[in-house]
Amino acid sequence: MTQKFDNLPDETGHFGRFGGNFASETLFHCLEELKSAYQKLKNDPEFQQQFNKDLAEFVGRPSPLYFAERLTHEQQGAQIWLKREDLNHTGAHKINNTVGQILLAKSMGKKRIIAETGAGQHGVATATVAARMGLECIVYMGSVDIERQAINVFRMKLLGADVRAVDSGSKTLKDALNEAMRDWVAHVDDTFYIIGTVAGPAPYPAMVRDFNSVIGQEVRKQSIAQIGRFPDALVACVGGGSNAMGLFYPFIQDKEVLMYGVEAGGKGLETGQHAASINAGKVGVLHGNRTYVMSDDAGQVTETHSISAGLDYPGVGPEHAYLNDIGRAKYVTVNDDEALAAFHTLTRKEGIMPALESAHAIAYGLQLAKTMSPDKHIVINLSGRGDKDVHTVAEIEGVSV
Amino acid sequence: MTLLSDTFKRLHAKKALIPFITAGYPTPQLTVPMMHCLVENGADVIELGMPFSDPMADGPVIQKASEAAIKQGVDLRKTLTMVAEFRETNEHTPVVLMGYLNPVESMGYEVFIKDAAKAGVNAVLLVDSPPEESAELQNQLRKHHLQQIFLVAPTTSHARQQLICQQAAGFIYYVALKGVTGSADLNPETVNSHIQQLKQLSELPIVVGFGVKDASSAVAVAAEADGVVIGSALIKTLEGSQDAQETLQKVADFMCPIRNALDSL
Ligand SMILES: Cc1ncc(COP(=O)(O)O)c(C=O)c1O
């Protein structure tokens, strides 16, 4: 899992001009402690063995690489493959990371687990591994998100987590992250903070990427076995960017494999109501790292909008900011209505209901496939399943369930 | 010589009282009168908070004050205008701007520091800009003779303390507790022993903040320190105030007992 595919970040946690350690002083000690614990463990065969065993037996990996025959037929372009992270235990890629971090927490002797969550997927994935390890778990969640993701809130509670509503700022994911940081500062001695995406201060962006890179590593093997070669293009949605980094990272040196990150275009970039930090944000500092941030002229972080709570974040992982700058990956946007249409298309054509986050990747993948010839292959990361979004879709379409 | 070092020199054995207020809270019109009122009631240095949408290191009181200030249109530029207005009649009280990096990045380090210097700011404390990430900022600060204040926390390792002391200027801000601003669980004994250790590493004045809330907690942590910072407790007393007279009276009532207690040390 910890195979190195390039030399980033550097010693100080930077990806080019992005990333770094813009944390408040109280946290430095635990960040250093975390960094050295992670560095030691990631090269420890016993730790790797345990991690791989958990991924296989608890998460259910490897997840299949599925050929979407009817979608492919319909687009009359490139062959479309789906990486089925939706089939993981708890229904999304988020569990790959929490399985890794909880092992780290355990080995560091931490008793108390905290996490932030937006859609609730990372909260559920954290509550799940905490329950399995018998550790106390507190999940911070914006009060707006608590309302729109009621099922996941209840799932977390069933798993024994204490879900705390965050009422500051925009009452969404970014504020939940702020609150988790505040909790951590106050409980540094016994608490492990499981961040849910490739953001935050170093070492989080690289660590979360490494734990999720099992996605891309499997695709390398599966594509050789099923296609006979690597795919021509990879497509993944980008909120903070963990499912996308997990897929992209193992292919970083394989320059012939194109990469597309799909940001939430919300109601359209021109409306200002979106969450497309790379496409429409500017360089700034948020949550401990330098990256693209959606902020106003005064540098206040702005409220974002997306039909999918999991993409509703005003920053983006610093490694994506870097990949964008060097041109290795391309970042595009898909609007709410396009994502919703893709949700229906995949459900009807393949019998797979995607998470609204993943539906963004599907929507772009379909557009992309059309522009490519049938001898090309694209892999779309189906980062999660759509059960959690059924209510949202029903509500948008005026159906009461 | 800088205004900050002059101030601490003049204070000699006296303890510095450093109130923190958020620019624009409770209203933008009140900020400058409040700054003068703080000085009249014993403030030696003023920390002026630059409101930010995501104040990660602040407790609920300062969070709310920031939100209210932003709602009333206060940004970095307006904050600098307030300092300039304060300077029209006060040249001797150092002003330290405290806040977060993103608004500064957005304005640009060069423009921000140049305009801050012009407005009469003496130092800046950016919570999320540690020494390791502050090289460019320090370049600009040096050009305009401004100082960067750094925090030292109870969790800061000895090696980092040395690094911070090397780069620090003005004074060192010791964070009294593991927690956000305005937390309750202050332990004066630990604070005092940490400050004794820090004094071995730096000649700079050391002030204590986070969790200091009244005369008795101020006195308790001032034993070894050169001064105390009080923010949340002061701002909390202003909640709901709109009327100028009433607000300034509350500021005076809050400051006086603390000033007296520190002076009787
Ligand atoms: C299914 C799914 N996909 C994607 C995301 C976005 O996160 P990231 O960009 O870190 O993969 C989320 C977040 O909640 C999610 O639940």
XYZ file of C-alpha atoms in Angstrom, chain A residues 31 54 99 250 399:
5
model
C 1.675 16.411 13.664
C -8.351 -5.722 6.836
C -8.995 1.308 8.121
C -0.087 4.859 -8.899
C -41.373 12.692 -4.929
